[in-house]
XYZ file of C-alpha atoms in Angstrom:
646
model
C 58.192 34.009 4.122
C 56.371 33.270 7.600
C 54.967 37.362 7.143
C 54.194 36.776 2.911
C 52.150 34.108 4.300
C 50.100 36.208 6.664
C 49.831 38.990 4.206
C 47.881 36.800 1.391
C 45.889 35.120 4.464
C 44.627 38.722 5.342
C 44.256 39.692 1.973
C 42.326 36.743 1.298
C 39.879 37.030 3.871
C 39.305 40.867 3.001
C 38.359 39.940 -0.280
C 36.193 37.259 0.973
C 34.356 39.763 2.867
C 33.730 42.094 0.355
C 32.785 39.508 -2.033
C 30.146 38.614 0.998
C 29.097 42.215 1.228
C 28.814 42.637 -2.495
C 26.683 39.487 -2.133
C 24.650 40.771 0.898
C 23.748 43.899 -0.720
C 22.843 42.624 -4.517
C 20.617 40.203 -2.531
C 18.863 43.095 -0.604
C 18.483 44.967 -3.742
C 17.036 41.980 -5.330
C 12.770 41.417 -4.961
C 10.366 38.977 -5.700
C 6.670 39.104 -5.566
C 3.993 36.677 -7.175
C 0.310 36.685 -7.678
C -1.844 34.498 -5.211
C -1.584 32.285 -7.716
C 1.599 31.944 -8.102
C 1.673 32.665 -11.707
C 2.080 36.073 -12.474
C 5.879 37.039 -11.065
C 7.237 40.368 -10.435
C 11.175 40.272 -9.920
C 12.464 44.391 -8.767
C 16.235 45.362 -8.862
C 17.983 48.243 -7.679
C 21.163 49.012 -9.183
C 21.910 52.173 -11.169
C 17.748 52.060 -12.267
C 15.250 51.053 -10.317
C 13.684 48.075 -13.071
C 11.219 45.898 -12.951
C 10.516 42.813 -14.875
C 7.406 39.991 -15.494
C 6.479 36.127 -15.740
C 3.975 34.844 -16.815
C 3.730 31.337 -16.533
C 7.362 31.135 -16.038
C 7.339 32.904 -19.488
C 9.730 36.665 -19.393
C 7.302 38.896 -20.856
C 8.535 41.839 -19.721
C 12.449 42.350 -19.846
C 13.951 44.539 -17.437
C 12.361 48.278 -17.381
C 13.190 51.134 -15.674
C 11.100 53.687 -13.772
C 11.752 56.675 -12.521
C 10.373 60.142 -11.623
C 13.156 63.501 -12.068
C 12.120 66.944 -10.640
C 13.489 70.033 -12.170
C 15.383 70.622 -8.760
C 17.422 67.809 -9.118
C 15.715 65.214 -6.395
C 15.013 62.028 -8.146
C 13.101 58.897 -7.347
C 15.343 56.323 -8.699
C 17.804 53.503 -8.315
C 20.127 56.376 -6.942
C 18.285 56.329 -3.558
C 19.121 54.148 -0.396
C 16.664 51.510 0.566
C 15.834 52.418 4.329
C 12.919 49.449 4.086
C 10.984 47.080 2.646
C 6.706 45.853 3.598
C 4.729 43.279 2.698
C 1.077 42.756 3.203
C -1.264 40.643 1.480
C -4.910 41.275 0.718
C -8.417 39.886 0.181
C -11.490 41.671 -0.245
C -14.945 41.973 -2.446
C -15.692 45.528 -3.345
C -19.543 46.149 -4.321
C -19.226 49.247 -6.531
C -21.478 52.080 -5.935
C -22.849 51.820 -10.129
C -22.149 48.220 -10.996
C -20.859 48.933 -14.624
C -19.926 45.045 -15.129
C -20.656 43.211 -11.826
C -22.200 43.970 -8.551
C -19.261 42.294 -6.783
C -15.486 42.551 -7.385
C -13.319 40.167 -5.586
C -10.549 41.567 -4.783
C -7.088 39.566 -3.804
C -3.284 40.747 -4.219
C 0.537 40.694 -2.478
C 1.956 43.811 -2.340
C 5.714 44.788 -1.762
C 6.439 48.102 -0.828
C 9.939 49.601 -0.641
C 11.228 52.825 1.060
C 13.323 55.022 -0.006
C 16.148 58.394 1.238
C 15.401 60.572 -0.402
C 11.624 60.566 1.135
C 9.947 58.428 -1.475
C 8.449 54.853 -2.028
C 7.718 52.566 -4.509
C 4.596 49.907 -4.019
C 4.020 47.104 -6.014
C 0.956 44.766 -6.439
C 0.232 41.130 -7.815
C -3.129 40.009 -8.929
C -3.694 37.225 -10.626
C -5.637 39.518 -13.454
C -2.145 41.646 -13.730
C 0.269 44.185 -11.934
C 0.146 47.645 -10.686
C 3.182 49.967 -9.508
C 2.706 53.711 -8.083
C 5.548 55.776 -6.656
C 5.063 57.905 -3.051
C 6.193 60.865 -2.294
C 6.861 61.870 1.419
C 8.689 65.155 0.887
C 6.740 68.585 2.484
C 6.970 70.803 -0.293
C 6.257 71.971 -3.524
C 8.237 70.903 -7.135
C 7.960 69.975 -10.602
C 8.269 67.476 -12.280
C 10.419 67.344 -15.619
C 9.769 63.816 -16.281
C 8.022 60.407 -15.393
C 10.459 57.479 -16.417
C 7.977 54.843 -17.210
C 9.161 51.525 -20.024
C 7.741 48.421 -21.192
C 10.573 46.447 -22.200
C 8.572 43.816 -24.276
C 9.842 40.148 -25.167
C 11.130 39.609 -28.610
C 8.317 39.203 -30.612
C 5.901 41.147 -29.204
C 2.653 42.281 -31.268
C 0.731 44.981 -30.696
C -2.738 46.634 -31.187
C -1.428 50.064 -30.920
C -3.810 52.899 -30.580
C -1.932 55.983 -32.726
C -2.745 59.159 -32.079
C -1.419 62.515 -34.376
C -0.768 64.759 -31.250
C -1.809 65.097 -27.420
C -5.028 67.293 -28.068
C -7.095 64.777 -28.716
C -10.954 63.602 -28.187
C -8.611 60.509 -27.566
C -10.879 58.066 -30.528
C -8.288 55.914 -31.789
C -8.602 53.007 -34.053
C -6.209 49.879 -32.750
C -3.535 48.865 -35.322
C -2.598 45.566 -35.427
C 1.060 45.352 -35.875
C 4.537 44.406 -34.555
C 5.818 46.656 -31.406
C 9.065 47.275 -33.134
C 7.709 49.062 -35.922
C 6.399 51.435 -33.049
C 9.359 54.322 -32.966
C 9.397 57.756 -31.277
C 7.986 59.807 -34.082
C 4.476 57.809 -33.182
C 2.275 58.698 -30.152
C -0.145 56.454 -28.728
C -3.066 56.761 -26.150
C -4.014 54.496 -23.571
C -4.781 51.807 -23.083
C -3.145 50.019 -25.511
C -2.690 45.930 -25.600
C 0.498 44.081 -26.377
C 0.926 40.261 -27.206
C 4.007 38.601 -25.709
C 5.051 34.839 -25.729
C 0.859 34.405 -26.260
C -0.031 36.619 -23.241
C -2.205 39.366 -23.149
C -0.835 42.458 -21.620
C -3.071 45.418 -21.459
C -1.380 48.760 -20.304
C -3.385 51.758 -19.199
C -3.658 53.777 -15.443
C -5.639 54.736 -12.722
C -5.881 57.423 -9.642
C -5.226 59.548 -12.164
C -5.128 63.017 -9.941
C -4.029 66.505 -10.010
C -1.501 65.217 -13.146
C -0.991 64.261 -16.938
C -2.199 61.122 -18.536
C 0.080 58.788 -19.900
C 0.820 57.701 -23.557
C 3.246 55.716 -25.112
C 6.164 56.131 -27.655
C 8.393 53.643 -29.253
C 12.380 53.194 -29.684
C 11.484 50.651 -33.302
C 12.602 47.531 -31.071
C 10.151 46.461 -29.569
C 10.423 48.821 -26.590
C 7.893 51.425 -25.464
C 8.148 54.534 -22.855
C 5.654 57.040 -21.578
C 5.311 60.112 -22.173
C 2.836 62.902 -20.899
C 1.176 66.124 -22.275
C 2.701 69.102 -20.635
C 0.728 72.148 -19.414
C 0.389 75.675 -21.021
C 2.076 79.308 -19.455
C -0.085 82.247 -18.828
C 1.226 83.218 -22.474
C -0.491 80.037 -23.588
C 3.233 77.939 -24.721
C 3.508 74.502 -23.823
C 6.003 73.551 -20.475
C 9.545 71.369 -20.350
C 7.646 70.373 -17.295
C 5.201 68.050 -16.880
C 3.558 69.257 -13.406
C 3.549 71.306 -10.664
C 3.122 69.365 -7.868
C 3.198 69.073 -3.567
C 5.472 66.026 -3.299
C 3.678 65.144 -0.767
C 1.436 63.079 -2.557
C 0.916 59.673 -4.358
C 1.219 59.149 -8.077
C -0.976 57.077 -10.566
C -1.292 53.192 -10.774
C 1.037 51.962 -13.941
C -1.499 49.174 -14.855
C -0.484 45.959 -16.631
C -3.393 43.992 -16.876
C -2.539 39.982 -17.359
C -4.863 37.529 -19.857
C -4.058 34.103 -21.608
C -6.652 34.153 -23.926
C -8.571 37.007 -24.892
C -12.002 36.040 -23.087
C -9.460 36.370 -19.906
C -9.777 40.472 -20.775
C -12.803 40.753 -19.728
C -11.702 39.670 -16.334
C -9.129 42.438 -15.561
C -11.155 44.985 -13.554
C -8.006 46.482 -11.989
C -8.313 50.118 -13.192
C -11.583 50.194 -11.108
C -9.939 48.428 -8.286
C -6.742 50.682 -8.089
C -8.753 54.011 -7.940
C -9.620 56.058 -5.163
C -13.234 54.798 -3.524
C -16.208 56.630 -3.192
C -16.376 60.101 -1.893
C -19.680 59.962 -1.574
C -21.856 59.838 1.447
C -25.219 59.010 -0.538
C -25.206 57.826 -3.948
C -29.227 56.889 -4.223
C -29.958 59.758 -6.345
C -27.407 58.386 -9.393
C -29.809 56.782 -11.725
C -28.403 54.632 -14.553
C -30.708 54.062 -17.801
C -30.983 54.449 -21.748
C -31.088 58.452 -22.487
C -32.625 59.147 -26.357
C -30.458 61.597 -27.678
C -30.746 64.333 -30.622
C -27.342 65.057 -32.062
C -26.545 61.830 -34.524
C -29.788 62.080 -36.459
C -30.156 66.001 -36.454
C -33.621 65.737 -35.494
C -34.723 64.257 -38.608
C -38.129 63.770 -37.395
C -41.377 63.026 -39.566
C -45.176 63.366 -39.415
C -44.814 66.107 -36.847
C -47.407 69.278 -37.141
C -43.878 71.554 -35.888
C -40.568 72.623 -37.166
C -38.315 70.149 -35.686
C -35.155 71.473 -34.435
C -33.922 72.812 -31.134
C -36.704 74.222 -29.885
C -39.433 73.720 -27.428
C -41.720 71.528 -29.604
C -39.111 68.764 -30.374
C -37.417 68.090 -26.888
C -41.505 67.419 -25.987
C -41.863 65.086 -28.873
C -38.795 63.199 -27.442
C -40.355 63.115 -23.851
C -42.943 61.713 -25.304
C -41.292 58.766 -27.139
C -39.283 58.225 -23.829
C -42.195 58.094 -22.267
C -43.644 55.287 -24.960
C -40.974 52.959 -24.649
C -39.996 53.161 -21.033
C -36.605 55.263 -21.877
C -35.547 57.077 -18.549
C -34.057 60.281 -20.097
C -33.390 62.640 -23.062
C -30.554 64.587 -23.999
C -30.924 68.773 -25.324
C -27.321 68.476 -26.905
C -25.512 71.415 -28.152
C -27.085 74.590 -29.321
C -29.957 75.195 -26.631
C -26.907 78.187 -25.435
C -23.732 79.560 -26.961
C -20.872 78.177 -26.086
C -19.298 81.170 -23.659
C -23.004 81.557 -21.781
C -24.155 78.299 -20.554
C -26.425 80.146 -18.159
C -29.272 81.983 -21.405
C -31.369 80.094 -23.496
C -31.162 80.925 -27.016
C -34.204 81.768 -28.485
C -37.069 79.000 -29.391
C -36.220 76.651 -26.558
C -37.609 76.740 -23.110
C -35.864 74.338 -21.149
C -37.295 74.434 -17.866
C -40.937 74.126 -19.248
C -39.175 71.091 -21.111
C -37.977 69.319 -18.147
C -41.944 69.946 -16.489
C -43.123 67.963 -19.236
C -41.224 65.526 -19.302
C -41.218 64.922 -15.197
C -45.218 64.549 -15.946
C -44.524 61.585 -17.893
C -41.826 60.115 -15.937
C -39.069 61.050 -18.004
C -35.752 62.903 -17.218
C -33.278 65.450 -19.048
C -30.066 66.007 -19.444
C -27.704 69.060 -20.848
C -25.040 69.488 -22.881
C -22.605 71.934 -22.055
C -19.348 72.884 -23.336
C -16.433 72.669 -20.572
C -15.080 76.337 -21.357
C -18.027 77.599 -20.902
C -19.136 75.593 -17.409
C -15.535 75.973 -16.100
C -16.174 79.956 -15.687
C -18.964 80.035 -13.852
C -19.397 76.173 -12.330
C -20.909 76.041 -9.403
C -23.651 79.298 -10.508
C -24.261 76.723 -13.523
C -24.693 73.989 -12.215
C -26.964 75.387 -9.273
C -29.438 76.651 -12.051
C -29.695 73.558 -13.958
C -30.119 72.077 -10.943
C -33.621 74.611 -10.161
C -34.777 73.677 -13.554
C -34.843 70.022 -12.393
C -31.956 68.533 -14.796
C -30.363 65.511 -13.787
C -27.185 64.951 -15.915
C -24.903 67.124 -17.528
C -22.739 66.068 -21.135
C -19.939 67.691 -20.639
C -17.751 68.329 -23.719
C -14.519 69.488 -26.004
C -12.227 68.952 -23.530
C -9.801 67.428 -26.234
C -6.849 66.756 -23.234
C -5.868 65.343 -20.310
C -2.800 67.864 -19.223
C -2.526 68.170 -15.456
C -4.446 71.570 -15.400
C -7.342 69.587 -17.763
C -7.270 66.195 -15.591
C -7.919 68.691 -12.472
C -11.093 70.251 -14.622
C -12.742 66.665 -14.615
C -12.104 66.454 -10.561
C -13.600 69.751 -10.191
C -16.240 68.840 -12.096
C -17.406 65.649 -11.160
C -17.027 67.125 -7.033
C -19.902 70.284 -8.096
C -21.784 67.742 -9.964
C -21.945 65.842 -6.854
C -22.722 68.711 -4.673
C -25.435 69.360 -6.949
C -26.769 65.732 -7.131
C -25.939 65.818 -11.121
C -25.170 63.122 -12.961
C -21.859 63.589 -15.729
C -21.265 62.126 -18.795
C -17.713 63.244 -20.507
C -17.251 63.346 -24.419
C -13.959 65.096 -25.981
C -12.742 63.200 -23.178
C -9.646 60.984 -22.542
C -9.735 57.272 -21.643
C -11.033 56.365 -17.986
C -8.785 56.138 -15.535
C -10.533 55.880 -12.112
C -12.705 58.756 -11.732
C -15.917 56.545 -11.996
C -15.267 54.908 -8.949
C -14.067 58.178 -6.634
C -17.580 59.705 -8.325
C -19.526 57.014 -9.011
C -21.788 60.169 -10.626
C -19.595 60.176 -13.816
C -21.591 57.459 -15.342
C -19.337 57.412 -18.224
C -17.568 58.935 -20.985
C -16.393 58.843 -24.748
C -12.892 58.649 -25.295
C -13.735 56.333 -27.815
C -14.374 56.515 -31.664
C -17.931 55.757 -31.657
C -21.481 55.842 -33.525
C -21.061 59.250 -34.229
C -17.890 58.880 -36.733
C -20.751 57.053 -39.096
C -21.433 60.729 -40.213
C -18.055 61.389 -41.456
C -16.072 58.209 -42.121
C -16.115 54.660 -42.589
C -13.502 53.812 -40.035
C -15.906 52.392 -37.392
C -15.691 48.883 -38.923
C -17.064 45.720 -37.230
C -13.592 44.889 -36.720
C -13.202 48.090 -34.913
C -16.954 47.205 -32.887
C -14.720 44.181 -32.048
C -11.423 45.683 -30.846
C -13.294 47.874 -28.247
C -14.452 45.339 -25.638
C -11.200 43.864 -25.252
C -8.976 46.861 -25.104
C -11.053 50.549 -24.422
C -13.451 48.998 -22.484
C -11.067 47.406 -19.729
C -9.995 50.847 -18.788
C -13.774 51.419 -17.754
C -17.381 52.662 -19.436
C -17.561 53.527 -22.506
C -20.390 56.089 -24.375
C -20.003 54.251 -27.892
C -23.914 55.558 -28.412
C -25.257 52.441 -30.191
C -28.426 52.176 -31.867
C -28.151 52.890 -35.658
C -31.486 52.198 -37.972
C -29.982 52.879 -41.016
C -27.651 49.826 -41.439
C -25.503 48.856 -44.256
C -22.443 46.523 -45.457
C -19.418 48.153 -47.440
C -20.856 48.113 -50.730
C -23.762 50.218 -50.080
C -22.337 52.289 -47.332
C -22.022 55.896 -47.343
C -20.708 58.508 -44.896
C -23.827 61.045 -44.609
C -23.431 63.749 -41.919
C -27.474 64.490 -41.632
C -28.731 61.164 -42.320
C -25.903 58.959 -40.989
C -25.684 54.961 -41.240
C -23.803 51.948 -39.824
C -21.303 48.856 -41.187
C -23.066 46.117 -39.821
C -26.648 44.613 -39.196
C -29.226 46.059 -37.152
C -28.861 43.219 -35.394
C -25.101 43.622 -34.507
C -25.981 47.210 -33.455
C -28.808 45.969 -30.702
C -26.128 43.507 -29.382
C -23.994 47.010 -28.582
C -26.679 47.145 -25.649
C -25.568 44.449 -24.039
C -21.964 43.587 -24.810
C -20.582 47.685 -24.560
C -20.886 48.629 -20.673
C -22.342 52.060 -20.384
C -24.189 52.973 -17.063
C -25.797 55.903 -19.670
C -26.388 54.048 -22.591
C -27.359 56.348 -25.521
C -30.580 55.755 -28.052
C -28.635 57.220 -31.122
C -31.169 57.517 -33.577
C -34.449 59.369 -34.577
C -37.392 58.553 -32.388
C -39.026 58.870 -36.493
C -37.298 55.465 -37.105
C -37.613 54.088 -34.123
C -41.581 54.752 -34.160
C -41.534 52.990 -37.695
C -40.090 50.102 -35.812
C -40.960 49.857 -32.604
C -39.880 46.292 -32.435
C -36.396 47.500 -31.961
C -36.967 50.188 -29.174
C -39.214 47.813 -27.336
C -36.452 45.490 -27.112
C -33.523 47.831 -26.075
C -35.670 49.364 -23.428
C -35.731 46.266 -21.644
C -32.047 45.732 -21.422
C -30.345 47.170 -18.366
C -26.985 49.206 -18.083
C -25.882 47.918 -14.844
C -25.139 44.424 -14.344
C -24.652 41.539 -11.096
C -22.258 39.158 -12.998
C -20.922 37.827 -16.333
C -19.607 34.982 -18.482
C -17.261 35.283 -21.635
C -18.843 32.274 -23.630
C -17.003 32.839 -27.162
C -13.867 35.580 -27.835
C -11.387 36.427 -30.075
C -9.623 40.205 -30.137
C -11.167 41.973 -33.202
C -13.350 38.429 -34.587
C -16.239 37.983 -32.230
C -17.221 38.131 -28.779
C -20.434 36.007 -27.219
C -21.301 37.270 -23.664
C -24.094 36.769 -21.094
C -24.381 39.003 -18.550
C -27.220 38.582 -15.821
C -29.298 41.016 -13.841
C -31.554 39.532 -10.855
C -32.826 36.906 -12.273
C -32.412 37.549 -15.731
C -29.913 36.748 -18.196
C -28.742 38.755 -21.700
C -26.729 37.155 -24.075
C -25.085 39.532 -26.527
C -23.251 38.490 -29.519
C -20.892 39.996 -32.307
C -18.697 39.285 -35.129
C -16.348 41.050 -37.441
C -17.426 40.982 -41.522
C -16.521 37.282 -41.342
C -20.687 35.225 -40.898
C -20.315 32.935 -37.918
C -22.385 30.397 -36.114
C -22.299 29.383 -32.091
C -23.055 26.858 -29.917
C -24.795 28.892 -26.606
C -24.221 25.958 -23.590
C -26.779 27.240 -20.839
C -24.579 25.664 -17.766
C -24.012 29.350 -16.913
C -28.214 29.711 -15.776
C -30.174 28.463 -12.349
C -32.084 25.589 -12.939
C -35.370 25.389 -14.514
C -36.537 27.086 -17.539
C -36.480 30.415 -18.977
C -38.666 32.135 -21.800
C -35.910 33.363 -24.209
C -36.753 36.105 -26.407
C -33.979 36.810 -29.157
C -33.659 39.269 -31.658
C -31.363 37.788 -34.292
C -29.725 38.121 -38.248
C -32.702 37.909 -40.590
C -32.303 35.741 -43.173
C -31.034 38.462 -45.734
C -29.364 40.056 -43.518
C -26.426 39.232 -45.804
C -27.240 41.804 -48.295
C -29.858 44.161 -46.953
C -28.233 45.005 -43.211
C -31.368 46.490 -41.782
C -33.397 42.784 -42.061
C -33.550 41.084 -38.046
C -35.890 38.532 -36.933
C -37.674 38.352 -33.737
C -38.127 34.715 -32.339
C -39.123 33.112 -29.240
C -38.778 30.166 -27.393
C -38.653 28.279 -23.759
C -35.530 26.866 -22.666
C -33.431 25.305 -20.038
C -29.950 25.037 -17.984
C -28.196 23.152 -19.615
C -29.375 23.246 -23.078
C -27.410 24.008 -26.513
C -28.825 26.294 -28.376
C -27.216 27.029 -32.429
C -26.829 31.213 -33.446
C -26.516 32.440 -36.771
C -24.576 35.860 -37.624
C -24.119 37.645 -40.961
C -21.008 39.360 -41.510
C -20.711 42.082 -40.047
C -23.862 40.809 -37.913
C -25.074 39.951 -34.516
C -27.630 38.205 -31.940
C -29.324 39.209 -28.629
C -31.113 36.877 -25.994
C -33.037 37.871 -23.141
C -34.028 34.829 -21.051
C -36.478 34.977 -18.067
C -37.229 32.592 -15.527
C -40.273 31.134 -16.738
């Protein structure tokens, strides 16, 4: 009996220990990190998966999701490995961006948890107040690839979505954002990024940056509410798509999983974190990027009037385009496609001159810029770039490439370091979304990836509720080339998609407000300098909006509705305003402005707007900080201040 005893007492206290090792190690396993303010909560566990999981306002909006990163060799980053350590650090910095595409200062403040890993890889996490960030580390010398990139969003019950769909990877990547529940998202539907989710109420806004040397990310869904990302894979020398994803060094870091944090939409505009998580500047001297307004050729087809010439692409009309520049204080123009065929971007077709074009318009203080097609630049870049350089061009469009596979994401890096070398700016269309480029090269000004102006020609998809979704969700990831500026304006009833002589949904007015509310450090003058001229009202007023901006306020918002937003340059300030087909009025409260008064000029709604979308009204006025000032919209319509100190 006296040895029974013994036996259960040892028995007892092994079990105790293990139960305090099992405890010991689920606790080590176990993470926490919060915001600086305490309200955005990250909690990571380690058990079979590595998963994380998010609070908002002690609200779960992200259930447990697992990430993890499988190489064809059979190394994995995952829940597998042994924690060998774990860092924290906390941050606090302002970061004045090289091109100030919404503000001139970015403050910058986050906790950050990173854990290390056997087998040779590590996992960091950040907390910002605006959102969360993840990125995995490889520190293994050698060379792999990757099968597969184990990234979910596990959403709360509930969750809605505006889901940008998307019919396969080779894309120009111009979605439209669905509004609908993220369970009726399944796997037989691809969307791009970024794409924004509604959980308990919160915004959560999911794109990527430091995207390098590998895929972009899009999303699928399992039809519960669930969504995981998937990536394009690259093509074989017999041109067939990969099981793999990449071919990489694993000694390397991975992109920033971004999930960007707002509790009302006006908080959107607030998330600046793509720009934040990319690489900065590799440049030693950025004072030869010059922002501006660029007039460009391609929307209206040169559909000029009251010329003595032929217009087209020739000579003759890229002059006539200097020329209006030159009128209204425009600091470029664009010679888009057909100046070259598309596999010799290095001859001048016949009829244009292009050098003797880009004399002319230097004499009257006026810039140009090229379009190119990327096939054709990517065989002979540096040789290309190097001439259009000697003929004195200062930008280069850069277009078609329809993906972002690993081999086409390293195209854009390759491009954007010769453009550099050659002190040329880039603009990319038949591109895919930003994702941190603009601040490693603050020479790519900007970029499409969205469906734009230029879809007036063909469809009538770009809505005002579109014009509305685009602030809010694209335009978080970083600039957008929208190319505002329609003169032809109509509502639904009298609209009509016409390729050569293409028109808007929505007011003139709501178009002008594009100048100030889309951020674009190239913004685009879409339409004929013919209509323009016939107005000159209009291009007077545009010219004397800038494209970079010092700092903002969100006065009105609501996701796909309206959007009311001041943004101020020196000592300036530009109120933009917009709203979907629904007419709305606003109450402007100048608190935002320094004291004393201000001359504002506005170009608003005319009074028929209603029916004839074209009418806009020109008005004047001195006011003060402080003040409340009433604005009108039409459907469908929209309202521009520009207020100087007096």
């Amino acid at each position: 009996m006296p040895m029974l005893r013994v036996n259960r007492a040892r028995q007892t206290g092994l079990l105790a220990g293990l139960l305090l090792l099992v405890a010991q190690s689920t606790w080590a396993l176990s993470h926490e990190l919060s915001s600086p303010d305490g309200r955005v909560k990250l909690q990571i566990n380690q058990q079979q998966d590595l998963t994380y999981q998010l609070t908002v306002d002690n609200q779960l909006v992200v259930k447990p999701s697992a990430i993890a990163m499988v190489f064809t060799d059979g190394v994995r980053f995952d829940g597998r490995a042994v924690l060998v350590d774990s860092r924290r650090t906390s941050y606090k910095a302002v970061v004045t961006p090289e091109v100030a595409v919404r503000s001139s200062k970015i403050p910058e403040q986050y906790n950050q948890l990173t854990l290390s890993f056997k087998p040779g890889f590590s996992l960091t996490f950040r907390a910002y107040n605006q959102g969360i960030a993840y990125r995995f580390e490889g520190h293994l010398s050698d060379n792999a690839t990757l099968l597969n990139e184990d990234s979910n969003f596990n959403f709360a019950a509930g969750t809605f979505a505006f889901f940008p769909f998307e019919k396969n990877f080779r894309t120009a990547t111009q979605p439209t954002f669905t509004p609908l529940p993220s369970k009726s998202i399944d796997g037989d539907e691809l969307g791009s990024l970024p794409a924004l989710f509604v959980a308990q109420g919160i915004n959560l806004l999911i794109t990527e940056s430091d995207l390098q040397d590998y895929p972009g990310m899009w999303l699928k869904g399992r039809g519960d509410g669930s969504l995981y990302g998937v990536h394009p894979r690259n093509l074989n020398e017999a041109g067939q798509l990969t099981e793999e994803i990449a071919t990489i060094t694993r000694k390397r870091s991975y992109p920033w999983r971004i999930i960007g944090v707002a509790r009302n939409d006006a908080e959107l505009l607030d998330i600046q974190l793509p720009y934040l998580l990319a690489e900065p500047s590799r440049l030693k001297d950025s004072s030869w990027i010059k922002p501006g307004k660029i007039a460009w050729d391609w929307y209206n087809e040169n559909n000029l009037k009251g010329v003595d010439f032929r217009a087209g692409i020739n000579t003759a009309t890229y002059k006539y385009y200097a020329d209006f520049a030159a009128q209204f204080g425009i600091e470029s123009i664009l010679i888009d496609d057909g100046w070259s065929t598309h596999e010799d971007v290095m001859t001048l077709l016949p009829g244009i001159d292009v050098p003797d074009i880009v004399d002319y318009a230097k004499s009257k203080g006026v810039s140009v810029q090229l379009w190119v097609p990327w096939s054709g630049l990517d065989k002979q870049m540096d040789q290309a770039m190097a001439l259009y350089k000697r003929w004195g061009i200062t930008g280069l469009k850069v277009d078609f490439m329809n993906s972002d596979s690993q081999s086409m994401v390293n195209f854009y890096w390759r491009t954007a370091e010769m453009a550099a070398k050659h002190e040329l700016m880039i603009n990319f269309h038949g591109s895919y979304k930003p994702a941190g480029l603009h601040r490693t090269y603050p020479n790519v000004l900007t970029r499409e990836g969205v469906k734009g102006l230029e879809n007036h020609k063909w469809s009538d998809a770009i809505t005002p509720t579109h014009n509305l979704h685009l602030p809010f969700i694209r335009m978080i990831a970083g600039p957008m080339d929208y190319t505002p500026g329609a003169m032809a304006n109509a509502h639904r009833k009298n609209f009509n998609a016409v390729f050569s002589r293409p028109m808007s949904l929505g007011t003139r007015a709501h178009q002008v407000a594009m100048f100030v509310l889309y951020e674009s450090p190239l913004q685009m003058l879409a339409d004929t300098p013919s209509s323009y001229q016939a107005e000159p009202a209009i291009p007077e007023f545009v010219a004397a909006i800038p494209t970079v901006w010092d700092d903002y306020r969100v006065l009105h918002a609501s996701i796909g509705e309206y959007l009311v937003m001041a943004r101020r340059k020196g000592d300036k300030w530009y109120i933009g305003a917009m709203t979907n087909e629904q007419p709305r009025s606003f109450v402007l409260e100048l608190d935002f402005v320094d004291s004393g008064r201000y001359q504002m000029n506005s170009l608003a709604d005319g009074i028929n707007a209603d029916k004839h979308a074209e009418d806009f009204r020109l008005d004047s006025q001195l006011v003060e900080k402080g003040q409340r000032i009433k604005i009108e919209l039409a459907g469908g319509g929209g309202w521009t201040g520009i207020l100087t100190p007096d």
